[in-house]
Short mmCIF file of C-alpha atoms and ligand atoms in Angstrom, two decimals:
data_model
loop_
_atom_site.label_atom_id
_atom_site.label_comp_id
_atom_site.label_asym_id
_atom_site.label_seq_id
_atom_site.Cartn_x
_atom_site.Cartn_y
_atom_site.Cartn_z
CA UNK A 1 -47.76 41.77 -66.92
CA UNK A 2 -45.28 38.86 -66.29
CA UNK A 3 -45.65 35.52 -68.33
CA UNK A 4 -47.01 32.41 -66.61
CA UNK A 5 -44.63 30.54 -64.38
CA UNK A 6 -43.95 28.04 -66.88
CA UNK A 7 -42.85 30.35 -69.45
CA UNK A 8 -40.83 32.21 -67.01
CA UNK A 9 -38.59 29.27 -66.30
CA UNK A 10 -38.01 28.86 -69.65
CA UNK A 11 -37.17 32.98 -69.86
CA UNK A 12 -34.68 32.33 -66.71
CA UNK A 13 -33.21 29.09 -68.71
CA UNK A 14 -32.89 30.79 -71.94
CA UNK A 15 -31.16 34.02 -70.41
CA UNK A 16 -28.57 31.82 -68.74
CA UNK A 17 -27.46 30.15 -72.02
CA UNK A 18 -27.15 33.68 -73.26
CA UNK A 19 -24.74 34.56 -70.28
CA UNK A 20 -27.53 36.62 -68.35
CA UNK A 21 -28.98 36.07 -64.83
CA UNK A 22 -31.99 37.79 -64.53
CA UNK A 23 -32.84 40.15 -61.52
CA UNK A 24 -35.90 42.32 -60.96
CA UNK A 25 -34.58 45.04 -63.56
CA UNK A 26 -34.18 42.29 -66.38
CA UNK A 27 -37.94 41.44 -65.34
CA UNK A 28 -39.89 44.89 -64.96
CA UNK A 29 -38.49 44.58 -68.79
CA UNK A 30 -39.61 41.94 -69.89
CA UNK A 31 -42.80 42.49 -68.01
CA UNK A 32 -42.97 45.59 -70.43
CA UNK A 33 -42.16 43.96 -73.52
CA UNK A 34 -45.35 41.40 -72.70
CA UNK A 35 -47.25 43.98 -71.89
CA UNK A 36 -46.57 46.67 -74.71
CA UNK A 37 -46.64 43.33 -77.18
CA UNK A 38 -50.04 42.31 -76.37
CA UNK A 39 -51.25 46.12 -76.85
CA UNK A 40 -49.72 46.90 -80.16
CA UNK A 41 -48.87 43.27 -81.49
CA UNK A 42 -45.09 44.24 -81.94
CA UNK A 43 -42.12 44.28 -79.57
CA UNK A 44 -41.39 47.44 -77.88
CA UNK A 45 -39.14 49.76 -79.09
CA UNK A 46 -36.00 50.91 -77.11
CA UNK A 47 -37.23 54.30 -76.67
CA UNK A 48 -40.56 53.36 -75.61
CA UNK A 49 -39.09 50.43 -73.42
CA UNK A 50 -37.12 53.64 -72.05
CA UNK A 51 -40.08 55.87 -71.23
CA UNK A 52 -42.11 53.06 -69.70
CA UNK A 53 -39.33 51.67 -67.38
CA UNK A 54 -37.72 54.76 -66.26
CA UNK A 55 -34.52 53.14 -66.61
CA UNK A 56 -31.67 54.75 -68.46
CA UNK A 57 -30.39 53.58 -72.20
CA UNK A 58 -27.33 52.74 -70.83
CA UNK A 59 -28.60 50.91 -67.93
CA UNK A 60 -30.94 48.94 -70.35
CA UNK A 61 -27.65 47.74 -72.08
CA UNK A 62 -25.91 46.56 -69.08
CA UNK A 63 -28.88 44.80 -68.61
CA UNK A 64 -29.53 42.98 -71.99
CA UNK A 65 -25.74 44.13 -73.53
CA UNK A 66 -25.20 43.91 -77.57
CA UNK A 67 -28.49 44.78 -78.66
CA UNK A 68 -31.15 44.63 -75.77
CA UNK A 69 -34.38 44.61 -77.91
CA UNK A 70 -33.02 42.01 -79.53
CA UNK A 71 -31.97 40.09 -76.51
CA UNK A 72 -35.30 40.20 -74.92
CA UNK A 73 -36.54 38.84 -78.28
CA UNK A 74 -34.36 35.61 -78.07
CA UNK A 75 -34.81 35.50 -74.31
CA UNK A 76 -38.75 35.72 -74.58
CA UNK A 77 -39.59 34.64 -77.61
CA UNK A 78 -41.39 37.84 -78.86
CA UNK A 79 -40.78 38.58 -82.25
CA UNK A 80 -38.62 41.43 -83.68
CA UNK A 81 -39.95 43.59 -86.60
CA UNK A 82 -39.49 42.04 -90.12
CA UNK A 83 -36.51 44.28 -90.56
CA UNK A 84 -34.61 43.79 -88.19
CA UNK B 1 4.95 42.54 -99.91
CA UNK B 2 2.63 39.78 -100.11
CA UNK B 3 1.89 37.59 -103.59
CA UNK B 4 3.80 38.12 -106.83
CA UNK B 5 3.01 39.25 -109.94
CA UNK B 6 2.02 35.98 -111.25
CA UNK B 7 -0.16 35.81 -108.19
CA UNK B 8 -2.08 39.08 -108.04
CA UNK B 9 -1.78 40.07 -111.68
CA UNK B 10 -4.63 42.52 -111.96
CA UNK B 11 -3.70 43.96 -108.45
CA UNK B 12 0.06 44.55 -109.60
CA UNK B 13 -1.46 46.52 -112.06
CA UNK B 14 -2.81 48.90 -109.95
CA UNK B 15 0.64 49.20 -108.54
CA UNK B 16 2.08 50.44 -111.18
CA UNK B 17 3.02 54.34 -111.94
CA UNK B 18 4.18 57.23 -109.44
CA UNK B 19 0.99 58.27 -108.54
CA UNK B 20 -0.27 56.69 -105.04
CA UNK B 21 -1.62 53.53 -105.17
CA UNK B 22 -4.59 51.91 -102.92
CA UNK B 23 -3.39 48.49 -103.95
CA UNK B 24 0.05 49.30 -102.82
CA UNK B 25 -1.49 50.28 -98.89
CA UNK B 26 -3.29 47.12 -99.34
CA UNK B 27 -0.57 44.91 -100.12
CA UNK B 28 1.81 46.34 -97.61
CA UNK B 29 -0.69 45.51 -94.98
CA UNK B 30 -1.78 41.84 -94.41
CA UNK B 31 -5.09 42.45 -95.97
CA UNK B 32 -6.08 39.36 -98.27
CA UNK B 33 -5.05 40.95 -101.89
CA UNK B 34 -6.55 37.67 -102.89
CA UNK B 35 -10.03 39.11 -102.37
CA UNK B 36 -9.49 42.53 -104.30
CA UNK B 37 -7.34 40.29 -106.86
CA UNK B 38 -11.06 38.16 -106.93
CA UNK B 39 -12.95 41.08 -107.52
CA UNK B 40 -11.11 42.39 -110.44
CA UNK B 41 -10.90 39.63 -112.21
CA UNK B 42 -14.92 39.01 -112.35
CA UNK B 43 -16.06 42.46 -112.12
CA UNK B 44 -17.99 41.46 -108.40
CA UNK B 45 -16.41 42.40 -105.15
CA UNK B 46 -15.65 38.60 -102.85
CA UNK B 47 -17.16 40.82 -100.16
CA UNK B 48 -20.87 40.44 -99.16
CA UNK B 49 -23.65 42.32 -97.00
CA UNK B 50 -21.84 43.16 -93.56
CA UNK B 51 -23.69 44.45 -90.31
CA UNK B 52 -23.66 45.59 -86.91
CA UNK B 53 -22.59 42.72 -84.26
CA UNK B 54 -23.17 42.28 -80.77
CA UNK B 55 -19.73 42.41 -77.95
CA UNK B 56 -21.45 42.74 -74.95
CA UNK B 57 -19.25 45.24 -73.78
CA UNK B 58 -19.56 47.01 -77.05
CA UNK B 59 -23.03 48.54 -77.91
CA UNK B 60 -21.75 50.37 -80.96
CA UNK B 61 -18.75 51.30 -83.06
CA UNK B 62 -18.12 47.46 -84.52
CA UNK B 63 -19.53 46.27 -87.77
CA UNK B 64 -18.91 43.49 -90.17
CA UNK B 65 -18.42 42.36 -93.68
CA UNK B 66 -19.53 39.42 -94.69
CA UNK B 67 -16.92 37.08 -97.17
CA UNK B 68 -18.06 34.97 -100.46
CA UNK B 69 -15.26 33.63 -100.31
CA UNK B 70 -14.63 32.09 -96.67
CA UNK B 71 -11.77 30.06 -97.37
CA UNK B 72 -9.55 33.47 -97.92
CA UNK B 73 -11.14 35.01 -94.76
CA UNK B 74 -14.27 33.90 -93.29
CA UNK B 75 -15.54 37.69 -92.60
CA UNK B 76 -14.03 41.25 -92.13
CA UNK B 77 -14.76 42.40 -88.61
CA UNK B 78 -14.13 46.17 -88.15
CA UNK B 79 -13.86 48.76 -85.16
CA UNK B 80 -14.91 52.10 -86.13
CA UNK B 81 -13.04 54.68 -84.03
CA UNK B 82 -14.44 58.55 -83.44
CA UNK B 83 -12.43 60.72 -85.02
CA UNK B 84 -11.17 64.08 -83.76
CA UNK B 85 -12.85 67.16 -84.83
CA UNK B 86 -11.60 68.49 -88.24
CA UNK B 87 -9.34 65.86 -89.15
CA UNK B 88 -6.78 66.71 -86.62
CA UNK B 89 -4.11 63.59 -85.95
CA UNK B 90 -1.10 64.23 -84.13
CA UNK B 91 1.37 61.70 -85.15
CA UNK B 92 1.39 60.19 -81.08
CA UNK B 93 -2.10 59.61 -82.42
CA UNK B 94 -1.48 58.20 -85.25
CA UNK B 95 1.15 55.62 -83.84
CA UNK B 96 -1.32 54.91 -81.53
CA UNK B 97 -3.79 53.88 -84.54
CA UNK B 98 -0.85 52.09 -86.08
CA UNK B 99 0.23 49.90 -83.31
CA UNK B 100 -3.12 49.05 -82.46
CA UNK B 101 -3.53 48.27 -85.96
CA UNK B 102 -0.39 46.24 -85.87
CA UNK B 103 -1.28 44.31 -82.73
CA UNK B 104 -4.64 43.57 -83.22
CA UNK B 105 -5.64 44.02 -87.18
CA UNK B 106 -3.89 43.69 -89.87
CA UNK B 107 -1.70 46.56 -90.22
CA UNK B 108 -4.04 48.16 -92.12
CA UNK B 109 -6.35 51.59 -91.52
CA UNK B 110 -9.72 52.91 -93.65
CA UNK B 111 -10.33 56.72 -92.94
CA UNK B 112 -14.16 56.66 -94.24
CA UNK B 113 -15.91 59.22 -96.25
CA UNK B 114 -17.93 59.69 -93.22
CA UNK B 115 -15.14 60.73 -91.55
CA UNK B 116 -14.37 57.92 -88.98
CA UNK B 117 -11.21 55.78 -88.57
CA UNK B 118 -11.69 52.04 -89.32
CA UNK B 119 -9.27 49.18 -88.17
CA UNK B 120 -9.96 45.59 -89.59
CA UNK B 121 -9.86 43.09 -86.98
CA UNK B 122 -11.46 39.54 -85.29
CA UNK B 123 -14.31 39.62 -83.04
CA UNK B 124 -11.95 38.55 -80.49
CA UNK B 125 -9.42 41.54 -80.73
CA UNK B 126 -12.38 43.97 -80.27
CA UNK B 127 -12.23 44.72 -75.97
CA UNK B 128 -8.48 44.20 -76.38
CA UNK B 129 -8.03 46.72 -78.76
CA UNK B 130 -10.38 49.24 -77.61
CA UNK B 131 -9.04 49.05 -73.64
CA UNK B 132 -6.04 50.28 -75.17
CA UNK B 133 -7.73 53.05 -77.61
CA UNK B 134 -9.66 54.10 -74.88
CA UNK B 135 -6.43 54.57 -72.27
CA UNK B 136 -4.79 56.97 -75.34
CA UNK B 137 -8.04 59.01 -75.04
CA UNK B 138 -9.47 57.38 -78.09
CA UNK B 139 -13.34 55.69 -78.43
CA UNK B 140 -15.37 53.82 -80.49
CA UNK B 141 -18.73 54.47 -81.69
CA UNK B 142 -20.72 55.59 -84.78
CA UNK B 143 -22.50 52.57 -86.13
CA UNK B 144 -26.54 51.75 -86.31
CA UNK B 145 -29.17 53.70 -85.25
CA UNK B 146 -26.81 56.06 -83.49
CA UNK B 147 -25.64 59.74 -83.89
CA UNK B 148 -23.32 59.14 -85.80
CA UNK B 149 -19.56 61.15 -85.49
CA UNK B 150 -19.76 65.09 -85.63
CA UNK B 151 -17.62 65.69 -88.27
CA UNK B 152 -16.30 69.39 -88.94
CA UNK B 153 -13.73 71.77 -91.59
CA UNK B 154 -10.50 72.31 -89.80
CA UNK B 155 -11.71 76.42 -89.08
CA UNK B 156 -9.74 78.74 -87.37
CA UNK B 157 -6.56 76.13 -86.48
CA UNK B 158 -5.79 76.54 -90.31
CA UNK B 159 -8.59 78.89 -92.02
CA UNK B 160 -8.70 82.51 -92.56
CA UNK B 161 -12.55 82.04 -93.51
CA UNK B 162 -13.09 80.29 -90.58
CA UNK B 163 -16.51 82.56 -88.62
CA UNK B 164 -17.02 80.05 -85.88
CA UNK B 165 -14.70 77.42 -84.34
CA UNK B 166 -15.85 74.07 -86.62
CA UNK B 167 -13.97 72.01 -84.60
CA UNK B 168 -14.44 73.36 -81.25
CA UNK B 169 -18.26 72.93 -81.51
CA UNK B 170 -18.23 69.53 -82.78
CA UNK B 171 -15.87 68.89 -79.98
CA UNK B 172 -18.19 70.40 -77.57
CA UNK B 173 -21.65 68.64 -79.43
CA UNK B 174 -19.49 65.26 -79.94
CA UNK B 175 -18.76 65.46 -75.53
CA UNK B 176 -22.21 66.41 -74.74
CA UNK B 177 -23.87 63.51 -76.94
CA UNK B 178 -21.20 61.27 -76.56
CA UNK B 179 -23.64 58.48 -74.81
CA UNK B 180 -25.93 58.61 -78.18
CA UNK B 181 -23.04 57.96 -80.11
CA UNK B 182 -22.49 55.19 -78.75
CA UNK B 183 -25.58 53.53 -77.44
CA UNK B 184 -28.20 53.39 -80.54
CA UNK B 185 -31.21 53.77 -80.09
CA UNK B 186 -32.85 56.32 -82.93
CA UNK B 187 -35.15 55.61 -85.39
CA UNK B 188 -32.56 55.77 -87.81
CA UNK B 189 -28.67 57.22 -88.00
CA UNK B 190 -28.42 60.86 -88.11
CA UNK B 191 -24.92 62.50 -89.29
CA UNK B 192 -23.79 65.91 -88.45
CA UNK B 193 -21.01 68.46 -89.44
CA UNK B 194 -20.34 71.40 -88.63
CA UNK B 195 -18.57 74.15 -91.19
CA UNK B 196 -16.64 77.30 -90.47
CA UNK B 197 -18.54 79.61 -92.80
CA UNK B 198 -20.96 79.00 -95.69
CA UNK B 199 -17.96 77.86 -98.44
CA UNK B 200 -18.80 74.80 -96.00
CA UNK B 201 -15.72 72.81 -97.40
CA UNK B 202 -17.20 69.46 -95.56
CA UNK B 203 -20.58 69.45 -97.82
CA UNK B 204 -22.12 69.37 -94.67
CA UNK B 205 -25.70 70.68 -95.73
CA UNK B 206 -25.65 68.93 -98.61
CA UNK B 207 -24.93 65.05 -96.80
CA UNK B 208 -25.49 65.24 -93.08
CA UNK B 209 -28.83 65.50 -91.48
CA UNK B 210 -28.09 68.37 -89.29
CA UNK B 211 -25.52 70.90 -90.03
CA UNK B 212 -23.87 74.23 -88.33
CA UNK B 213 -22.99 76.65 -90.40
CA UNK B 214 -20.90 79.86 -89.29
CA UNK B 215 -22.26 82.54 -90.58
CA UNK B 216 -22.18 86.60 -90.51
CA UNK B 217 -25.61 88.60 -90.22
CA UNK B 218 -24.01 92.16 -90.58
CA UNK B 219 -22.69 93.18 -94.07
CA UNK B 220 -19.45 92.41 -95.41
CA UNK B 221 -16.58 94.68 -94.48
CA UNK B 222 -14.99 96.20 -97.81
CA UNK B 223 -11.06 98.62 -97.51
CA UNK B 224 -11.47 100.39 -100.19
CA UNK B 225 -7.27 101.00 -99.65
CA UNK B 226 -6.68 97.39 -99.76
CA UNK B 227 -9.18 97.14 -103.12
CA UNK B 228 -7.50 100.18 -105.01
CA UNK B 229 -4.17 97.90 -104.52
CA UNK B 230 -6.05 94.48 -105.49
CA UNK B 231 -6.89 96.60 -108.59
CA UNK B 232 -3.35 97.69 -109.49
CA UNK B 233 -2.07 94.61 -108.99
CA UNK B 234 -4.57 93.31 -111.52
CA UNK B 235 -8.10 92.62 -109.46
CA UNK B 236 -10.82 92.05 -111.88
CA UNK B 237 -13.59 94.52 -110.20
CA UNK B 238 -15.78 93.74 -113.14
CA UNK B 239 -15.60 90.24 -112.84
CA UNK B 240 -15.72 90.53 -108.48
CA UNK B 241 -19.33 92.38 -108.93
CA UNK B 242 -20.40 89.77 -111.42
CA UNK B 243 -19.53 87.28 -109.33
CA UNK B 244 -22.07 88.43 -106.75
CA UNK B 245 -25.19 85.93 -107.48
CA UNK B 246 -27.68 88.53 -105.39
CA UNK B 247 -26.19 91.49 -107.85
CA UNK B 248 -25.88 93.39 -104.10
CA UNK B 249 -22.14 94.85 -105.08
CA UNK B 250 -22.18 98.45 -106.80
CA UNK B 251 -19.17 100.62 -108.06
CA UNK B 252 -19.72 104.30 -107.74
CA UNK B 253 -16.88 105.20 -109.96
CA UNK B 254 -14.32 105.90 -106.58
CA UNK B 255 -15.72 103.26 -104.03
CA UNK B 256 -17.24 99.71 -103.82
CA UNK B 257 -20.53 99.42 -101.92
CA UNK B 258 -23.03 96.51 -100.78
CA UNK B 259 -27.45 97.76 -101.12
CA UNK B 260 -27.99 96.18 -98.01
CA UNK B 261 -31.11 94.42 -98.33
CA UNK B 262 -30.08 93.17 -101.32
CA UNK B 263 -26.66 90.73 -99.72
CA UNK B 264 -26.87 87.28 -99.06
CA UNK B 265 -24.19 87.05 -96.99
CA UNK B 266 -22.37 84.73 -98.65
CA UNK B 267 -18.81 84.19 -99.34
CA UNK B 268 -18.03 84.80 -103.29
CA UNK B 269 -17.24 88.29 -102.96
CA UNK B 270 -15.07 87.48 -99.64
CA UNK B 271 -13.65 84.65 -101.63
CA UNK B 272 -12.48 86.49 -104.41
CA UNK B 273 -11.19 89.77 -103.05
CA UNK B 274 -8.97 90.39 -100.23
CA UNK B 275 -10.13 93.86 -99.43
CA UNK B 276 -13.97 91.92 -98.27
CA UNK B 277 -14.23 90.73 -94.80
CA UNK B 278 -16.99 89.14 -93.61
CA UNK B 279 -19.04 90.76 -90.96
CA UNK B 280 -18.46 91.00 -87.40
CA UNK B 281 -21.91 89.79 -85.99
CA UNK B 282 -21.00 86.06 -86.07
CA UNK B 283 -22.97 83.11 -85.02
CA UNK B 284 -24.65 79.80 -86.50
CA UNK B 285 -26.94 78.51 -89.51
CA UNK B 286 -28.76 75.51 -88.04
CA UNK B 287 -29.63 73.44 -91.37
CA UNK B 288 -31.54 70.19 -91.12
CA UNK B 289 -32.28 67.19 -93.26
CA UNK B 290 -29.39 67.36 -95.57
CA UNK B 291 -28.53 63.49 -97.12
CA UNK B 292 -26.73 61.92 -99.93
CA UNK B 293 -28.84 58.47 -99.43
CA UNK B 294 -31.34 57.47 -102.55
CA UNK B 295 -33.29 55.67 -99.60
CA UNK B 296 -36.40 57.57 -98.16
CA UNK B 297 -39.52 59.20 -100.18
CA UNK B 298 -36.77 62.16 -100.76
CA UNK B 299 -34.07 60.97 -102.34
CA UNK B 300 -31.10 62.96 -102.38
CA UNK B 301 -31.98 66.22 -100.53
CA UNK B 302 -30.48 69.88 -99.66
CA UNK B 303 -31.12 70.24 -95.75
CA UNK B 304 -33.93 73.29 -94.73
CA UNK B 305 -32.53 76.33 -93.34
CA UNK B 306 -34.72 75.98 -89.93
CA UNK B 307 -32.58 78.58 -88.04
CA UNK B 308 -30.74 80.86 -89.96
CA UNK B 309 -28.80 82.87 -87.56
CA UNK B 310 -28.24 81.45 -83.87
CA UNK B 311 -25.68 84.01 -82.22
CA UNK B 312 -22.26 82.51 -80.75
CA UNK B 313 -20.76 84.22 -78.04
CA UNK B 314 -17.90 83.33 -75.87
CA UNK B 315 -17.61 80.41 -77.57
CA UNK B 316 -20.64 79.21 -75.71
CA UNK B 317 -22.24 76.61 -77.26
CA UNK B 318 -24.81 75.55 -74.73
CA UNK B 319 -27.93 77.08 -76.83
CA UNK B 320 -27.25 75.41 -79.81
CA UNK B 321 -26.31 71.79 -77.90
CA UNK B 322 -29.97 72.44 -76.30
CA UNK B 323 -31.32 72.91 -79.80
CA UNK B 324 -29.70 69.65 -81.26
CA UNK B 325 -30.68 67.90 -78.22
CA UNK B 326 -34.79 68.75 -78.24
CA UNK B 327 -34.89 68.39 -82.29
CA UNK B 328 -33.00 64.25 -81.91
CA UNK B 329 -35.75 63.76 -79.32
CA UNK B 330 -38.47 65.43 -81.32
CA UNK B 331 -37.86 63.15 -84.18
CA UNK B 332 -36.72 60.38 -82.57
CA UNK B 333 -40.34 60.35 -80.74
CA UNK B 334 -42.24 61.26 -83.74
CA UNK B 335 -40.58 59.82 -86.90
CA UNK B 336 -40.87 56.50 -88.88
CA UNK B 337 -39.15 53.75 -88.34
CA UNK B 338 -35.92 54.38 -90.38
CA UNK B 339 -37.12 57.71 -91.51
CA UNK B 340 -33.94 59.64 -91.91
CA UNK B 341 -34.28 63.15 -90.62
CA UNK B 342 -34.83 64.94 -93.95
CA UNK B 343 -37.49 62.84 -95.15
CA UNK B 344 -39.09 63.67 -91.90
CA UNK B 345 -39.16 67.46 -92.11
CA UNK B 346 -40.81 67.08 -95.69
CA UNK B 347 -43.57 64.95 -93.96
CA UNK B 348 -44.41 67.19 -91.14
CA UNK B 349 -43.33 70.34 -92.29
CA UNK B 350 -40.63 72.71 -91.17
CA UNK B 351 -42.81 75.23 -90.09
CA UNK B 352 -44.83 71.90 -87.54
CA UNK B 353 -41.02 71.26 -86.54
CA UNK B 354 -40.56 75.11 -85.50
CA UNK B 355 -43.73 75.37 -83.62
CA UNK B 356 -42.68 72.09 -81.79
CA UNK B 357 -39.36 73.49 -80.80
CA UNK B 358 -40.77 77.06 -79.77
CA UNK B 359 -38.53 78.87 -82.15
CA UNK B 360 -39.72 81.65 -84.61
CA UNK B 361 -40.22 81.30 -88.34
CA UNK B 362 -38.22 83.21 -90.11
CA UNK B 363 -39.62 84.53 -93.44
CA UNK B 364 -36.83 82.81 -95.61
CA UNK B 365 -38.26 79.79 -94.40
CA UNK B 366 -41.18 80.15 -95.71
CA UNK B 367 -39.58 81.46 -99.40
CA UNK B 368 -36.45 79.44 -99.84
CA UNK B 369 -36.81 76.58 -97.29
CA UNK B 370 -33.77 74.83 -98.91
CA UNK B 371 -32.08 77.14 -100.28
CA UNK B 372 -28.34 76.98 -99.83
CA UNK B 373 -26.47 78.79 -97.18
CA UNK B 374 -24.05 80.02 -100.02
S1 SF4 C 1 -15.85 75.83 -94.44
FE1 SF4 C 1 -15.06 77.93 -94.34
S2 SF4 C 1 -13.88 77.96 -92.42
FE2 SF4 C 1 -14.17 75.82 -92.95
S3 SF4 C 1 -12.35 75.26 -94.12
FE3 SF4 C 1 -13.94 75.89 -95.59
S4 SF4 C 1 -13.52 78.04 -95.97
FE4 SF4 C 1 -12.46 77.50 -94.09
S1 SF4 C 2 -21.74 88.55 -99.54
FE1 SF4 C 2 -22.52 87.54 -101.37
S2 SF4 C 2 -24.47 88.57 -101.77
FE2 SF4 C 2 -23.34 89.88 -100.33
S3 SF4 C 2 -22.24 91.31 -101.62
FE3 SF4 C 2 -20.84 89.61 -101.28
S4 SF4 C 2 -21.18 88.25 -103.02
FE4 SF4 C 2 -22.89 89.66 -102.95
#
């Protein structure tokens, strides 16, 4: 489930500012992170963003490097867990 | 060295005397006395809450302090480097650690209770430093929600008690989970050691959330030669049977004896008495859930004995890697968020965490689930 076009420009603008140019790894993702978001009202968890994607951890962190969940969080918008 | 007397009073105090001083390290480094010399004098360190940062080409192994006072030093950024099993530094290595420290920190190194190696740096010197850690055979890791170093006694390189090779498995259980050391992403950190017998010298079962613990499942070995010496030379035979908590040693009147079903197999008789050696059947006590942190429903815990004998032969170490590496997924899939591991056993049960593994309960788990390997 990809956001609307507007929202993805904004995604694509917001990742560049953060040094990251998103390609269709970046976006199957984020696609995830909408879609697990709008199931269980909080963002996905690395593991589970593992699982659902296929990718590997370490390929998720070349992807969003640092700390990806919280990457996608600034990139999207979706908000982290009061903890974090 | 940095600052007089007049300067750092209450840190030149702490100088004083033959005895080694922390304050002297600190003040032949370039660390900022002025912050310790701030915390003495009102009782509250100058350093605040730190935390894990983000370098991109870092994921884990760098950390920071945060400063209340920023105009000494706006923050205390840190590498934390994985140490080599059982504490073993050549001195190449530990040049290595001091130049780096030299070039890129501030002279200065912190060798953690957890067992790590920490050199205080900038955010900046981070990838600098580490390229050249990394080309002496050195990494980084060990910070958030990571498996955090395998730490380990220094067994058979310098003990006699030494029933498995500490080191040597860490080695081998640091190499295979080297990419979860360094790429968090656990509910929570999870520590592990791994001791050479039950004396376990490292505390392991009693602060890390998994331990191995080299154990013996025959019987002691008793010379009765070697114990008629030890008892001319002055061995206390009444005091080496007391000493036995399971009351499993006997005297016949010519030779000592073990009941059988009655040993623990511990190590106070071996300790105390040359003429006991441990068994010959050697292998591995897989204890889980062990922590020194208040946090959690648990508090301070003991960890459960979930396997008490795994056999080691060969020095292969494949079964019990496999073992480590199906529990860390176990919980990672089914515990809390930042439910350490022992607080997660007492939720679900040791016996539900058995069953989920495929092993067999053993009927001491079931009596004494905590009880102590020694
Ligand atoms: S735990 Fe055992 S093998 Fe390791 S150092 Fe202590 S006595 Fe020696
Ligand atoms: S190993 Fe422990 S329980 Fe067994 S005889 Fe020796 S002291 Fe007693």
């Amino acid at each position: 489930m990809l956001p609307p076009d507007d929202k993805k420009r904004e995604i694509t603008a917001r990742a560049r500012q953060r040094g990251i140019i998103l390609n269709e790894d970046h976006w199957k993702l984020i696609a995830i992170s909408y879609e697990y978001y709008d199931q269980h009202r909080t963002i996905c968890t690395l593991r589970n963003l593992i699982k659902l994607s296929g990718l590997e951890k370490k390929q998720i962190y070349k992807l969003f490097p640092g700390n990806p969940i919280g990457e996608i969080s600034q990139i999207t918008g979706l908000p982290m867990p009061k903890e974090c | 060295m940095p600052g007089d007397s007049k300067e750092f009073p209450l840190c030149h105090e702490l100088m004083k005397g033959r005895s080694p001083s922390h304050v002297r390290e600190l003040s032949n480094s370039r660390y900022p006395l002025a912050m310790y010399e701030h915390g003495l004098a009102t009782g509250e360190t100058a350093y605040g809450h730190g935390g894990y940062i983000s370098i991109p080409e870092l994921p884990s192994g760098v950390a920071v302090r945060n400063s209340c006072r920023p105009e000494i030093i706006e923050e205390s950024a840190y590498l934390r480097i994985l140490p080599p099993a059982g504490g073993w530094l050549s001195a190449v290595t530990l040049e290595k650690l001091a130049s780096c420290a030299e070039t890129y920190g501030k002279g200065l190194i912190h060798l953690t209770s957890g067992g790590t190696i920490e050199i205080y740096t900038t955010r900046e010197q981070m990838v600098p430093m580490v390229r050249e850690l990394n080309a002496a055979g050195l990494d980084i890791g060990s910070t958030g929600n990571d498996l955090r170093c395998l730490t380990a006694c220094c067994g058979p390189a310098r003990c006699d008690m030494a029933l498995i090779d500490a080191p040597a498995l860490a080695t081998y259980l640091g190499q295979r989970f080297i990419d979860e050391q360094q790429y968090p992403g656990y509910p929570q950190k999870v520590k592990s050691g791994v001791a050479g017998c039950p004396n376990d010298c490292i505390r392991a079962m009693m602060q890390k959330d998994h331990s191995f613990i080299g154990v013996y499942r025959d019987l002691p070995q008793i010379n009765n030669e070697v114990l008629a010496a030890w008892q001319e030379a002055g061995g206390d035979l009444a005091g080496l049977i007391a000493a036995c908590p399971a009351g499993a040693l006997t005297w016949t009147g010519t030779t000592l004896a073990i009941v059988p079903n009655k040993c623990w197999h511990c190590m106070a008789c071996i300790n105390l008495c040359p003429a006991i050696r441990p068994g010959r059947e050697r292998g591995v006590a897989w204890v889980a859930g062990g922590k020194y942190g208040h946090r959690g429903p648990q508090g301070p815990m003991v960890g459960y004995v979930l396997v008490p004998f795994i056999p080691v032969k060969d020095d292969d170490y494949t079964a019990i890697g496999d073992l480590f590496g199906a529990f860390l997924e176990l919980w990672a899939d089914n515990a809390r968020k930042k439910e350490r591991v022992g607080d997660f056993i007492a939720r679900v049960g040791p016996l539900w965490v058995l069953k989920e593994l495929g092993l067999k309960v053993e009927p001491q788990i079931l009596l004494s689930p905590k009880r102590n390997g020694f």
